[in-house]
Amino acid sequence: QVHMAESGGGLVPPGGSLNLSCVLSGHPDDMYYVGWFRQAPGNGREFVAAINRNSATYYSNSVKGRFTISRDNAENTVFLRMNNLRPDDTAMYLCAAASATAYRRSASEYPAWGQGTQVTVAL
């Protein structure tokens, strides 16, 4: 079983930056993908980015070029660097872990989830 704990959210103005962290504990080696998803009020969970155990990365079109996902395997931590934030990036950001057979862009393929960290982009 894998547990996830996110941190780093907050309130930033448009154009600002944030660094999110997701610490994995338990048996993180059981999982192949770690993904970031976001959920705004009234919406479902939207894929943002994912990274596999070999550090190959995947992004949604809406964040490509602005967000960067990375991982520190020694610290069992996955990061999401978010630059040039926009008001429509406002959401609860959650990290999740999935096996190698998962379709990495689908929230339903991820069995392990953190509680999330709120990101608000506003003046």
XYZ file of C-alpha atoms in Angstrom:
123
model
C 0.000 0.000 0.000
C 1.226 3.477 -0.901
C 0.406 6.688 0.937
C 0.775 10.135 -0.583
C 1.098 13.531 1.120
C 1.018 16.752 -0.900
C 2.244 20.190 0.101
C 3.169 23.515 -1.441
C -0.161 24.973 -2.494
C -1.213 28.545 -1.821
C -2.487 31.822 -3.229
C -0.479 33.414 -6.049
C -1.197 36.210 -8.540
C -1.521 35.464 -12.257
C 1.912 34.885 -13.745
C 3.283 33.583 -10.456
C 4.895 30.251 -9.642
C 4.475 27.463 -7.110
C 6.317 24.249 -6.310
C 4.192 21.315 -5.194
C 5.633 18.255 -3.487
C 4.233 14.757 -3.073
C 5.929 12.457 -0.569
C 5.296 8.752 -1.007
C 5.445 6.317 1.894
C 4.578 2.703 2.557
C 5.590 0.653 -0.485
C 6.246 3.245 -3.212
C 8.240 0.773 -5.289
C 4.982 -1.093 -5.914
C 3.851 1.761 -8.135
C 5.238 2.733 -11.546
C 3.523 6.040 -12.301
C 3.025 9.056 -10.092
C 0.590 11.552 -11.480
C -0.715 14.988 -10.612
C -4.385 15.678 -11.139
C -6.481 18.707 -10.329
C -10.103 19.166 -9.413
C -12.027 22.438 -9.454
C -15.401 22.726 -7.702
C -18.103 20.963 -9.690
C -15.607 19.261 -12.018
C -14.047 15.824 -12.224
C -10.378 15.059 -11.725
C -8.332 16.386 -14.643
C -4.972 14.906 -15.631
C -2.106 17.395 -15.293
C 1.163 15.469 -15.522
C 2.710 12.086 -14.781
C 6.166 10.621 -14.383
C 7.200 6.994 -14.495
C 9.863 5.188 -12.542
C 12.412 5.926 -15.280
C 11.543 9.637 -15.143
C 9.746 9.740 -18.494
C 7.241 12.585 -18.290
C 3.770 13.239 -19.696
C 1.731 16.456 -19.678
C -1.726 17.675 -20.533
C -1.844 20.190 -23.367
C -3.119 22.872 -21.001
C 0.043 22.855 -18.863
C 2.739 21.775 -21.332
C 5.521 24.333 -21.382
C 4.445 25.876 -18.062
C 4.589 22.969 -15.598
C 7.451 20.547 -14.965
C 7.146 17.231 -13.139
C 10.221 15.624 -11.616
C 11.111 13.078 -8.957
C 13.752 12.357 -6.351
C 13.740 8.587 -5.926
C 16.066 8.701 -2.922
C 13.563 10.910 -1.085
C 10.451 9.181 -2.523
C 9.208 12.608 -3.589
C 7.614 13.869 -6.788
C 7.552 17.581 -7.566
C 5.388 19.778 -9.764
C 6.922 23.108 -10.676
C 4.201 25.448 -11.949
C 5.172 28.636 -13.784
C 3.127 31.365 -15.430
C 0.046 30.390 -13.455
C -3.365 31.473 -14.722
C -6.707 31.858 -12.934
C -7.997 28.717 -14.680
C -5.244 26.724 -12.950
C -7.113 27.264 -9.680
C -8.037 23.866 -8.234
C -7.245 21.267 -5.616
C -4.097 19.479 -6.805
C -3.778 15.801 -5.914
C -1.011 13.328 -6.492
C -1.716 9.686 -7.183
C 0.167 6.470 -7.859
C -0.536 3.703 -10.348
C 0.922 0.476 -11.646
C 2.756 0.055 -14.945
C -0.328 -1.293 -16.698
C -2.394 1.798 -15.966
C -3.542 4.292 -18.590
C -1.594 7.115 -17.029
C -3.932 9.959 -18.050
C -7.026 8.435 -16.453
C -7.816 9.162 -12.804
C -9.752 5.920 -12.496
C -6.539 3.952 -13.139
C -4.868 5.325 -10.013
C -5.714 3.404 -6.803
C -3.685 5.506 -4.365
C -4.394 9.198 -3.716
C -3.285 11.956 -1.401
C -5.580 14.485 0.261
C -4.583 17.329 -2.060
C -3.231 20.843 -1.758
C -5.192 23.922 -2.824
C -3.816 26.223 -5.523
C -5.554 29.560 -6.030
C -4.474 31.975 -8.751
C -5.988 35.413 -8.208
C -5.091 39.054 -7.648
